[in-house]
XYZ file of C-alpha atoms in Angstrom:
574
model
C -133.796 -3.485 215.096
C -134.179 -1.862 218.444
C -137.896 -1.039 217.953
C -138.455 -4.994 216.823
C -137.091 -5.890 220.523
C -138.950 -3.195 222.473
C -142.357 -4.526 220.603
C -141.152 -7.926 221.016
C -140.479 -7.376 224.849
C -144.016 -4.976 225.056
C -145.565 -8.587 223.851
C -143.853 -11.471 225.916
C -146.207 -11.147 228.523
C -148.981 -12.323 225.849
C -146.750 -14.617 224.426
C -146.395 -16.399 227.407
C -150.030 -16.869 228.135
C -150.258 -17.643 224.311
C -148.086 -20.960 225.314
C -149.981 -21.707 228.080
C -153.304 -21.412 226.387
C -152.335 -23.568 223.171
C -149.906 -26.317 225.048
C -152.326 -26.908 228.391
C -155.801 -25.100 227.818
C -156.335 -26.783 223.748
C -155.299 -30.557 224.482
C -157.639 -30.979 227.815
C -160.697 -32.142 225.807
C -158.728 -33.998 223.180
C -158.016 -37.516 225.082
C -160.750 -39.992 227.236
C -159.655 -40.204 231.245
C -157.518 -42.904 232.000
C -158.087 -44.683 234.819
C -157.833 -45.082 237.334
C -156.579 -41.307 238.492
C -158.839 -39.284 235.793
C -161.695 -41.389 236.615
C -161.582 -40.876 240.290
C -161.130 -37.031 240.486
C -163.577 -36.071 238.166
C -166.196 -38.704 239.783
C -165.630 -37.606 243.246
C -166.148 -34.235 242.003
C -169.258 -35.020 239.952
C -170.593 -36.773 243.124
C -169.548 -33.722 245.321
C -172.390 -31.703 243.262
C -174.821 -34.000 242.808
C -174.963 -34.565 246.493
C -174.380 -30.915 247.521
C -172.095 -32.530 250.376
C -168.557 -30.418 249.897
C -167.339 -31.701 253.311
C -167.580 -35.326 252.973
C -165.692 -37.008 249.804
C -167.751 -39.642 248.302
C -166.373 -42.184 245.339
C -169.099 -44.463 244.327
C -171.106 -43.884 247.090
C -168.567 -44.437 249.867
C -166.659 -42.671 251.972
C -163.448 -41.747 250.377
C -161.160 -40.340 252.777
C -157.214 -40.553 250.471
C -157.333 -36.678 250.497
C -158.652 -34.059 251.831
C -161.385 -31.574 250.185
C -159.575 -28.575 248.282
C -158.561 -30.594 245.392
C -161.866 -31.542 244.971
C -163.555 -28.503 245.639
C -161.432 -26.714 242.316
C -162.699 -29.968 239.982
C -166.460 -29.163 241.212
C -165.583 -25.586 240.502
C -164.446 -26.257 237.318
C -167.620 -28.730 236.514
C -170.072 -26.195 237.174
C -168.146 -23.827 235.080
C -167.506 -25.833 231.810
C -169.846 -28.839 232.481
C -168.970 -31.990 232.976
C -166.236 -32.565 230.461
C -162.695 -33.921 229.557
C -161.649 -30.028 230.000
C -163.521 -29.345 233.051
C -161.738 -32.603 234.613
C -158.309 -31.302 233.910
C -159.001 -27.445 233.928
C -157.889 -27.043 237.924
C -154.858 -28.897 237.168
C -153.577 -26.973 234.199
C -154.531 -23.510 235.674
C -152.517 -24.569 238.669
C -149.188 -25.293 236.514
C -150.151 -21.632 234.418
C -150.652 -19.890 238.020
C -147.294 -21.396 239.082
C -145.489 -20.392 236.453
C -146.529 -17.200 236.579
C -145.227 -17.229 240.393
C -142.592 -18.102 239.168
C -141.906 -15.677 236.728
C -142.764 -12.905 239.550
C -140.427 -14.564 241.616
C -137.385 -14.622 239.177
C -138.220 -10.645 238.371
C -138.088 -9.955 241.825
C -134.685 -11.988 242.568
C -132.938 -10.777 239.593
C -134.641 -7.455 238.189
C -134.795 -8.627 235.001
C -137.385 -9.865 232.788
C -135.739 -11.826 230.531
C -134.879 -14.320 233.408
C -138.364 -14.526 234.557
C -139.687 -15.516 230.824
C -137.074 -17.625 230.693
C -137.840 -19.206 234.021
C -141.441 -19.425 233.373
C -140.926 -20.611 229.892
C -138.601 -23.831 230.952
C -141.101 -24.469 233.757
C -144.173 -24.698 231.718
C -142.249 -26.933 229.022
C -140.419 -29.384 231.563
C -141.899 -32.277 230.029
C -142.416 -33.361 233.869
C -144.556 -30.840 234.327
C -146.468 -30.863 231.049
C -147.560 -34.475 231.823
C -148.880 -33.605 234.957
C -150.524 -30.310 234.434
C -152.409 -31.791 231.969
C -153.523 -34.680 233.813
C -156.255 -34.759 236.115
C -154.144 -35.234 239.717
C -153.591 -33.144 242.653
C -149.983 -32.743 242.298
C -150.210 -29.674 239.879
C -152.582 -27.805 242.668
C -150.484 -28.368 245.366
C -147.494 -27.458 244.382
C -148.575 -24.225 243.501
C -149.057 -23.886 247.245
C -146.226 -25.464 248.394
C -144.236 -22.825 245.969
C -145.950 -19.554 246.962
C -145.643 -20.949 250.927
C -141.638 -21.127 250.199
C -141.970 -17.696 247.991
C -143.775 -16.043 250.837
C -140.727 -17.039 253.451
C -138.119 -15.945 251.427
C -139.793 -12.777 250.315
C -140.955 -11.989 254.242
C -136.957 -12.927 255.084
C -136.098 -10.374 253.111
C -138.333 -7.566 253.984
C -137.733 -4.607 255.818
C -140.017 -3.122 257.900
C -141.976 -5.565 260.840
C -145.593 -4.804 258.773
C -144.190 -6.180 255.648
C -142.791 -9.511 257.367
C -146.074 -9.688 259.078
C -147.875 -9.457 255.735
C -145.882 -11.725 254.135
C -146.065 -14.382 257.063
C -149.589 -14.373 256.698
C -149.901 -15.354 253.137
C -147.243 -18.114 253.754
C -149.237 -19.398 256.102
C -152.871 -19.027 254.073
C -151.103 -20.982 251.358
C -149.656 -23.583 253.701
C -152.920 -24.230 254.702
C -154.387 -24.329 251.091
C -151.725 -27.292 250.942
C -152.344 -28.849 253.400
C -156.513 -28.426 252.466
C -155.008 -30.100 248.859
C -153.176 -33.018 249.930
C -152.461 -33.103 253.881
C -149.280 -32.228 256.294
C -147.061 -33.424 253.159
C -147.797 -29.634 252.168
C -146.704 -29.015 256.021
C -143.715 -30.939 256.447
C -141.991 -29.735 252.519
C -141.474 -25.839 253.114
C -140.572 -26.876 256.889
C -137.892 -29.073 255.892
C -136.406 -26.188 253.731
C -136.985 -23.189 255.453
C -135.176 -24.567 258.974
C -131.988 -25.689 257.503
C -131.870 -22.553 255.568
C -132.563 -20.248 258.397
C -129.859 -22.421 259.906
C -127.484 -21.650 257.259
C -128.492 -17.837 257.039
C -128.287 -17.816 260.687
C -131.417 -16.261 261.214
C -133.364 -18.090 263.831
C -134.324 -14.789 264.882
C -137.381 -15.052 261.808
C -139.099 -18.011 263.859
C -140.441 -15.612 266.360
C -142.735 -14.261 262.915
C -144.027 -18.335 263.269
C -147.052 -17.717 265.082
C -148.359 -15.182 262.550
C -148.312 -18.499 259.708
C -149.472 -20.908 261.939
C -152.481 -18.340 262.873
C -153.514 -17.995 259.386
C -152.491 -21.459 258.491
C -155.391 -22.507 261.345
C -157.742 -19.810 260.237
C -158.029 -21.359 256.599
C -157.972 -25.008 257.472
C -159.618 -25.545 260.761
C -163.495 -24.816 259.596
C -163.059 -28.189 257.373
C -161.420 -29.843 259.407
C -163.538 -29.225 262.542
C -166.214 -29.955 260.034
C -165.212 -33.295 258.580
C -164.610 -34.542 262.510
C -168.041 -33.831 263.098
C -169.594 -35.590 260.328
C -166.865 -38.412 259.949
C -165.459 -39.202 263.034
C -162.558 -41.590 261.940
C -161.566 -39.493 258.889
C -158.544 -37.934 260.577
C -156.914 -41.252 262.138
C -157.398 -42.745 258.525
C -155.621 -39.725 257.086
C -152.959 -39.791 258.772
C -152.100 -43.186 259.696
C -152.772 -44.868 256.179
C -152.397 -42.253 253.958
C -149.288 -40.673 255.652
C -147.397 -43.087 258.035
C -147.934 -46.146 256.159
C -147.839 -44.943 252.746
C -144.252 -43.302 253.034
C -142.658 -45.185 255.562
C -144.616 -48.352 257.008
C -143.357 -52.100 255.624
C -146.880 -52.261 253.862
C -146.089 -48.820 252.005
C -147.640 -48.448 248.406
C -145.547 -47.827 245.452
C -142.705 -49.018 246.527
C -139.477 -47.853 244.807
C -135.289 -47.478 245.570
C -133.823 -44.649 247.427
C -132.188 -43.616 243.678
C -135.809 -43.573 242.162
C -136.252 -40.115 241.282
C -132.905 -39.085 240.138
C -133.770 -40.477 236.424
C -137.242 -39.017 236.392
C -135.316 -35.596 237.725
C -133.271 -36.221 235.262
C -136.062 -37.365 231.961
C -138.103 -34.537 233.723
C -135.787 -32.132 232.655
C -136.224 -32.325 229.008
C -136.358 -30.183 226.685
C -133.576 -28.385 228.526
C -131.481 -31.729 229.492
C -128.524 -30.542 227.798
C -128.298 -26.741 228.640
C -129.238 -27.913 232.329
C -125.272 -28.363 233.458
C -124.194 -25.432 231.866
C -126.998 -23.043 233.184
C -126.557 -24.698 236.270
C -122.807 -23.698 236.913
C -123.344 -20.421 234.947
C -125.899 -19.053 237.728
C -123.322 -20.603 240.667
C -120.722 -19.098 239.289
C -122.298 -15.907 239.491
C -121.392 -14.640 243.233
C -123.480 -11.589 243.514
C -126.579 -13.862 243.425
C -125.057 -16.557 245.875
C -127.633 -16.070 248.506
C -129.875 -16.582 246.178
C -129.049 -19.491 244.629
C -128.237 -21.157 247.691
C -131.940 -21.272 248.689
C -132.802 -22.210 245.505
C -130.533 -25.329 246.169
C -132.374 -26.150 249.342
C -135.548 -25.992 247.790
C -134.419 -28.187 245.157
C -132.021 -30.691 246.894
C -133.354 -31.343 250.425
C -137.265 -32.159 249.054
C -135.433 -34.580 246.384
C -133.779 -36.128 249.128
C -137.237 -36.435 251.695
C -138.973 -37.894 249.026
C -135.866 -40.149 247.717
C -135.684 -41.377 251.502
C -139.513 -42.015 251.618
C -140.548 -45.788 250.628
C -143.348 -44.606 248.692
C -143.001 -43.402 245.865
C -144.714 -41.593 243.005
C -142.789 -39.436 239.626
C -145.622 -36.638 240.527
C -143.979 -36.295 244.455
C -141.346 -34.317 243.162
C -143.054 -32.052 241.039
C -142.454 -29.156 243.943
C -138.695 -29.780 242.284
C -139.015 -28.263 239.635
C -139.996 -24.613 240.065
C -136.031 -23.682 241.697
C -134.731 -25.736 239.252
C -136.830 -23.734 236.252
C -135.483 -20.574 238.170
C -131.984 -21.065 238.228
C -131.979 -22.237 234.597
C -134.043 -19.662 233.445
C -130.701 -17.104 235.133
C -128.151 -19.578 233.255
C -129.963 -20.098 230.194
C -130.301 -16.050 230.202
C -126.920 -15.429 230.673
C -125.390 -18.552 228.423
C -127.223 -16.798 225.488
C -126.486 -12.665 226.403
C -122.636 -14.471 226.226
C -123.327 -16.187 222.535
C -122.260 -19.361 224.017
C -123.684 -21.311 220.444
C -122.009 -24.387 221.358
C -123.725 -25.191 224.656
C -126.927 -24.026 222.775
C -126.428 -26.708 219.911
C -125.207 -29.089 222.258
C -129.084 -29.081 223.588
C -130.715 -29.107 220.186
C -128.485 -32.505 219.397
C -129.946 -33.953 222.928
C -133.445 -33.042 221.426
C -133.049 -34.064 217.876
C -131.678 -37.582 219.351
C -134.346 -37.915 221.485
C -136.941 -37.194 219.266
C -135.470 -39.102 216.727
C -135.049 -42.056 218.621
C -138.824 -42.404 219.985
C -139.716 -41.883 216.291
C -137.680 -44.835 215.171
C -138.896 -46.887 218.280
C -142.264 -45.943 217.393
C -142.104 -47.140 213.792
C -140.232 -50.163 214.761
C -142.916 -51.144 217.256
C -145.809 -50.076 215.373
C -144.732 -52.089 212.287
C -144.328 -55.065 214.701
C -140.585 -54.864 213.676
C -139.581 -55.211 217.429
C -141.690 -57.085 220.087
C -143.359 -59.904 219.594
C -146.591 -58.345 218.185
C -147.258 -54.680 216.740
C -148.012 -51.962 218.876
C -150.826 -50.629 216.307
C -153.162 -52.653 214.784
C -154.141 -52.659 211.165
C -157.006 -50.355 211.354
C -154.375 -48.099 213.807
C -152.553 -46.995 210.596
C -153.921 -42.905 211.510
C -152.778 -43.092 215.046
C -149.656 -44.357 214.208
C -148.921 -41.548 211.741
C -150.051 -39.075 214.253
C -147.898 -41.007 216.714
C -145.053 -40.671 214.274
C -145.957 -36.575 214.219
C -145.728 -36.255 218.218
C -141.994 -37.165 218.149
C -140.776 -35.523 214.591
C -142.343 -32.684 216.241
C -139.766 -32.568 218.868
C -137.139 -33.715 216.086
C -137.737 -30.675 214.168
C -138.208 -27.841 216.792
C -134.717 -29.284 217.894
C -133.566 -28.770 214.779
C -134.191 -25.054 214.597
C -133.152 -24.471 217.495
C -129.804 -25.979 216.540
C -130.398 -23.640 213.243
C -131.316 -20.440 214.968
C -129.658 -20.781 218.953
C -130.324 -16.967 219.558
C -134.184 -17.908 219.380
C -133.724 -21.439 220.715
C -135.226 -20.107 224.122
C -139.110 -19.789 222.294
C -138.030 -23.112 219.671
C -136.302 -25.588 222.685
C -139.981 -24.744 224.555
C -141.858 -25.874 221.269
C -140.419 -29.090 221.510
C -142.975 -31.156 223.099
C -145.934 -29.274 221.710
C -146.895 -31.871 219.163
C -146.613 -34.507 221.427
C -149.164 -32.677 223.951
C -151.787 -31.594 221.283
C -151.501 -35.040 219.479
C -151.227 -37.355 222.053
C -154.973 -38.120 222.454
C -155.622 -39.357 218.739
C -151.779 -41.232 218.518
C -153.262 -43.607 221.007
C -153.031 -47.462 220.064
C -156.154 -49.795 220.238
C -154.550 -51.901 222.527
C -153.499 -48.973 225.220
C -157.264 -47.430 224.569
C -158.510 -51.024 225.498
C -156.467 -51.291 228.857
C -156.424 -47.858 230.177
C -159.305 -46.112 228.533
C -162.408 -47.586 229.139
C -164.538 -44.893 228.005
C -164.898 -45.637 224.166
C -166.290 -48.922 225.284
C -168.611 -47.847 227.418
C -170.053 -45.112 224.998
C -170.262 -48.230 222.314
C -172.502 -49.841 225.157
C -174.197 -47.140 226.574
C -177.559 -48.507 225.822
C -177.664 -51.925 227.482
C -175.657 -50.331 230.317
C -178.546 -47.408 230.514
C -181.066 -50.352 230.679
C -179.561 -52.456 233.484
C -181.067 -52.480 237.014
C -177.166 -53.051 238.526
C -174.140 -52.724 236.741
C -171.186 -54.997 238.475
C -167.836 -53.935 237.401
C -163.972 -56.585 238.819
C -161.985 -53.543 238.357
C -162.187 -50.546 240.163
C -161.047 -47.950 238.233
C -162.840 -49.103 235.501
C -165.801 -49.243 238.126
C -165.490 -45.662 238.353
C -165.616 -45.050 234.914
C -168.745 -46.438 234.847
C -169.968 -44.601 237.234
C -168.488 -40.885 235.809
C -170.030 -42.185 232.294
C -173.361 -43.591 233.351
C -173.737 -40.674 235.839
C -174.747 -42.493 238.753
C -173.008 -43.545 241.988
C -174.415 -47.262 242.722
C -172.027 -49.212 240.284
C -171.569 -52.720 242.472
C -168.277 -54.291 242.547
C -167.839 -58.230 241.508
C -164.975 -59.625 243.917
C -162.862 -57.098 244.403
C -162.175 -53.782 247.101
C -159.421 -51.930 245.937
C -159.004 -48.782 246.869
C -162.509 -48.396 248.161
C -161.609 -51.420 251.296
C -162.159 -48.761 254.003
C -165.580 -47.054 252.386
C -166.911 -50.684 252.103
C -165.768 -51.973 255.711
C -167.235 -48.351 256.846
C -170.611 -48.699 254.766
C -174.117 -49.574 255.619
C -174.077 -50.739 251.885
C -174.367 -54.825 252.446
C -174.913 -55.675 249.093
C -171.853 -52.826 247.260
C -169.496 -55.190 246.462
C -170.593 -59.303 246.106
C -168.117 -62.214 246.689
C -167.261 -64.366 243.206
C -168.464 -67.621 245.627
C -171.766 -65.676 246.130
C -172.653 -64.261 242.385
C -174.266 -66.544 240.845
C -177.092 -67.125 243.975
C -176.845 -63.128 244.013
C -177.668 -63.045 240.372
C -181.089 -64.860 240.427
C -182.386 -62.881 242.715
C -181.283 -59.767 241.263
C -182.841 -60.659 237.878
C -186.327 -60.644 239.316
C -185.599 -56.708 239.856
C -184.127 -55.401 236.717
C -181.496 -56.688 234.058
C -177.784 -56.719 235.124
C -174.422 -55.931 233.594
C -170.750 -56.895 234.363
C -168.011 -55.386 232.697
C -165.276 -56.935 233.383
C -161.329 -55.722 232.572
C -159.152 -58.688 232.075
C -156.901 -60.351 229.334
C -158.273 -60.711 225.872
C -160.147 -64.160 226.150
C -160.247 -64.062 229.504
C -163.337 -64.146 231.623
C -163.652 -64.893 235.626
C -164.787 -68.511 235.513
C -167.429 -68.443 237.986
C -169.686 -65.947 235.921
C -172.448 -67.830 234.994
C -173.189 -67.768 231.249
C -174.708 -64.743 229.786
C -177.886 -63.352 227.722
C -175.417 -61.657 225.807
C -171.696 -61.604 225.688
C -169.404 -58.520 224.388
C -165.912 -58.984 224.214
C -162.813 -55.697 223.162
C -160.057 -57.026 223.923
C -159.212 -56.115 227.591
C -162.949 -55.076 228.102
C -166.045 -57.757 228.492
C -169.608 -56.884 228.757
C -171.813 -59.417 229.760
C -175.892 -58.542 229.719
C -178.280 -60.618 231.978
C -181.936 -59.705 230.874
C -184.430 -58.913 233.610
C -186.234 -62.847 234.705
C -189.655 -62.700 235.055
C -191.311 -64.228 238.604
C -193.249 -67.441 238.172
C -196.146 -66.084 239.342
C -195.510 -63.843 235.963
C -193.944 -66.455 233.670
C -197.592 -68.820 234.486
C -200.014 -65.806 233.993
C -198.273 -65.113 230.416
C -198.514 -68.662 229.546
C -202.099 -68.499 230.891
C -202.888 -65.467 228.825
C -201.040 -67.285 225.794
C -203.403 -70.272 225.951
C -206.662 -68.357 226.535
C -205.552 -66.219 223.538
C -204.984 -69.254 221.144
C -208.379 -70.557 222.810
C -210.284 -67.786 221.379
């Protein structure tokens, strides 16, 4: 029995990446981008290459200035690397969640000697259901807070080090990641680890550690000053954009986006927690309890807690913000989950397996109810949906059953709690309804539709995520927008491009003249049946459900029109 643990033990490490590789790496290519966050990244990207310009971030031809460039750079990486594919889209993302929890697995070995804690730690971290959604989604949020995590590892490993050369050291590479942060998404990736290393300091009273500051800031400069020195130069207003729109207004101006209650994030924390909802309390108060790691665990709680509360205070709001959450949390349960099962404490075990077996079972009655049109006022799958409904039906008996046996089998419910939402992520992409497909993934539509779109001269889109899809699908960066700004409002007010986006008032006089050039194609996204009434009638009309293409064929000149009717005649003549 011994030997089977020592083998098992000699093998976690490859068990480990075997989860990683099978729950994030296989799904990547399995489901079209939705839009309009897929879309965007893997277009900017795309565009990044095909221009060669890695300093300036283009969308559609505009300047795009929402983020800065290191988030991009990793998607171009990634699209050189494996082409430009579903999996090459989402590849920087889901590395990002795999390199954090290895971090974190370091991290927990380091703070507690023990390598059952770190798998542990790693394993709840990579199956936080939180963090599954986003590390295999193609946002930023999985890249940068791997470097907001190794910025806060960095301090607390250089508080804790001994000798002036090792602090030094380990200043430094807090302040290279801090700076890959802030290269990722801005002085958000600045202002987290601030926010908890200064009250803890504080609390450790160790003020002493700031005078190691300049060593962070120097590398911290070193990394990010060559873009940003270089963006200045070639886009003057980038950095008053940046920070006043994306940063001041966005989290705490009247006019900020997303918009949500100061108690926001406590049910996502909360949902986010799953598959290890109902061991959370328990594991919680079993690695408190625990004085000798106090000290510990106390940082852990600032690095939890006081990030919660900055981005609970914030008016914007997003679920992904608090993603940095969840790597203390993952540690400190990994440490109670450890120690709850070394202690055979089978109840608390099973009371998580009933959590998961009512959850699951619950979304698999709500999905047959609303698939079979049972509840709502229509069904939620279609007739010819009947395969993505069973797969549907899969995704959440998946998480029934691996609750189950963990229920069944609690001293291996560590491996079988972390299976739980492994048929939701492989099966998700073909348990997709029509209607969902038709709203949020354009994709299919445009592949049906490729040909008429290949052939058109301009291609208009109302929508602009679905704008971008065009443009990722058609490969080409001069899709026109039909009425609408969006997102892009500051690239088109900053753009030499007159004629990028048209006015509905000034369409149909646009149209006339643009069908001397070439034929023309709107898609349009709206409600089934619905069309924006001042589009002049089409050469061809193609309606799915929230998706319309309409076809205008290329005009021919008068000049042309008279000299084929002259040809015609003289023909006829002969």
């Amino acid at each position: 029995m011994s030997e089977i643990k020592n083998i098992a033990q000699k093998y976690t490490h490859w068990l480990l990446m075997l989860l990683f590789a099978v729950a994030y790496l296989l799904p990547l290519n399995n489901r079209m981008l939705w839009i309009p966050d897929e879309s965007r990244y893997a277009e900017i990207s795309r565009e990044m290459i095909q221009r060669g310009d890695w300093i300036v971030p283009h969308l559609l031809g505009l300047h795009y200035f929402e983020k800065p460039i290191a988030g991009y750079w990793l998607n171009s990486i990634s699209q050189l690397l494996f082409g430009e594919s579903h999996f090459a889209v989402r590849f920087a993302s889901a590395l990002s969640a795999g390199l954090t929890a290895w971090l974190i697995y370091w991290f927990s070995q380091r703070l507690f000697h023990s390598q059952k804690k770190a798998i542990a730690a790693a394993v709840c971290y990579l199956s936080f259901i939180l963090v599954y959604a986003i590390g295999t989604y193609s946002v930023l949020d999985s890249m940068v807070t791997l470097w907001l995590d190794l910025t806060l590892v960095c301090f607390y490993v250089s508080l804790q080090a001994n000798t002036s050369r090792q602090k030094l050291a380990g200043y430094a590479l807090m302040g290279v990641a801090a700076g890959l942060g802030f290269l990722t998404k801005g002085f958000i990736s600045l202002a987290v680890p601030v926010i908890v290393a200064l009250p803890y300091l504080f609390y450790r009273r160790q003020l002493n550690e700031l005078r190691y500051l300049w060593i962070a800031l120097l590398t911290l400069l070193l990394v990010s000053l060559p873009w940003a020195i270089a963006i200045h130069l070639r886009a003057p207003d980038y950095w008053h954009y940046f920070f006043w729109v994306e940063h001041i207004q966005r989290f705490s101006g009247a006019d900020a986006q997303h918009k949500a209650p100061f108690w926001y994030y406590l049910p996502i924390l909360i949902a986010g927690c799953l598959p290890w909802l109902g061991l959370a309390p328990a594991a919680l108060k079993q690695s408190w309890r625990t004085t000798s790691i106090r000290p510990v665990v106390m940082f852990l709680l600032f690095w939890l807690l006081i990030p919660f509360l900055f981005f609970s205070i914030a008016k914007g709001k997003l679920p992904t913000y608090i993603l940095p959450c969840f790597a203390p949390l993952a540690i400190l349960l990994g440490y109670g989950i450890t120690e709850l099962l070394a202690e055979k404490r089978w109840r608390v075990i099973r009371q998580n397996a009933w959590v998961n077996m009512a959850f699951g079972g619950l979304l698999l009655v709500a999905v047959l109810l609303l698939g079979s049109g049972i509840m709502g006022k229509q069904p939620l799958y279609l007739a010819n949906d009947h395969v993505a409904l069973a797969l549907a039906v899969l995704c959440f008996a998946g998480w029934l059953i691996a609750g189950w046996f963990s229920y069944r089998k609690p001293a291996q419910s560590l491996y079988l709690t972390a299976l739980c939402p492994l048929a939701l992520g492989l099966l998700l992409g073909w348990s997709l309804p029509t209607s969902l497909i038709n709203s949020k993934l354009p994709e299919a539509f445009i592949t049906q539709h490729q040909q008429e779109l290949d052939s058109s001269r301009f291609v208009f889109s109302n929508d602009v995520g679905l704008a971008v899809s065009l443009g990722w699908q058609l490969k080409r960066d001069d899709i026109q927008l039909y009425g609408v700004d969006g997102e892009l409002a500051y690239g088109l007010a900053d753009s030499s491009q007159t004629d990028k986006r048209v006015k509905t008032e000034d369409f149909p006089a646009w149209l006339n003249s643009a069908r001397q050039q070439g034929n023309v194609s709107v898609v349009t996204r709206n409600k089934p049946g619905e069309l924006p009434k001042t589009l002049p009638a089409a050469d061809q009309m193609i309606a799915q459900q929230n998706f319309t293409l309409l076809y205008y064929r290329q005009a021919m000149s008068t000049d042309k029109a008279e000299n084929s009717a002259g040809d015609s005649t003289g023909n006829k003549h002969e």
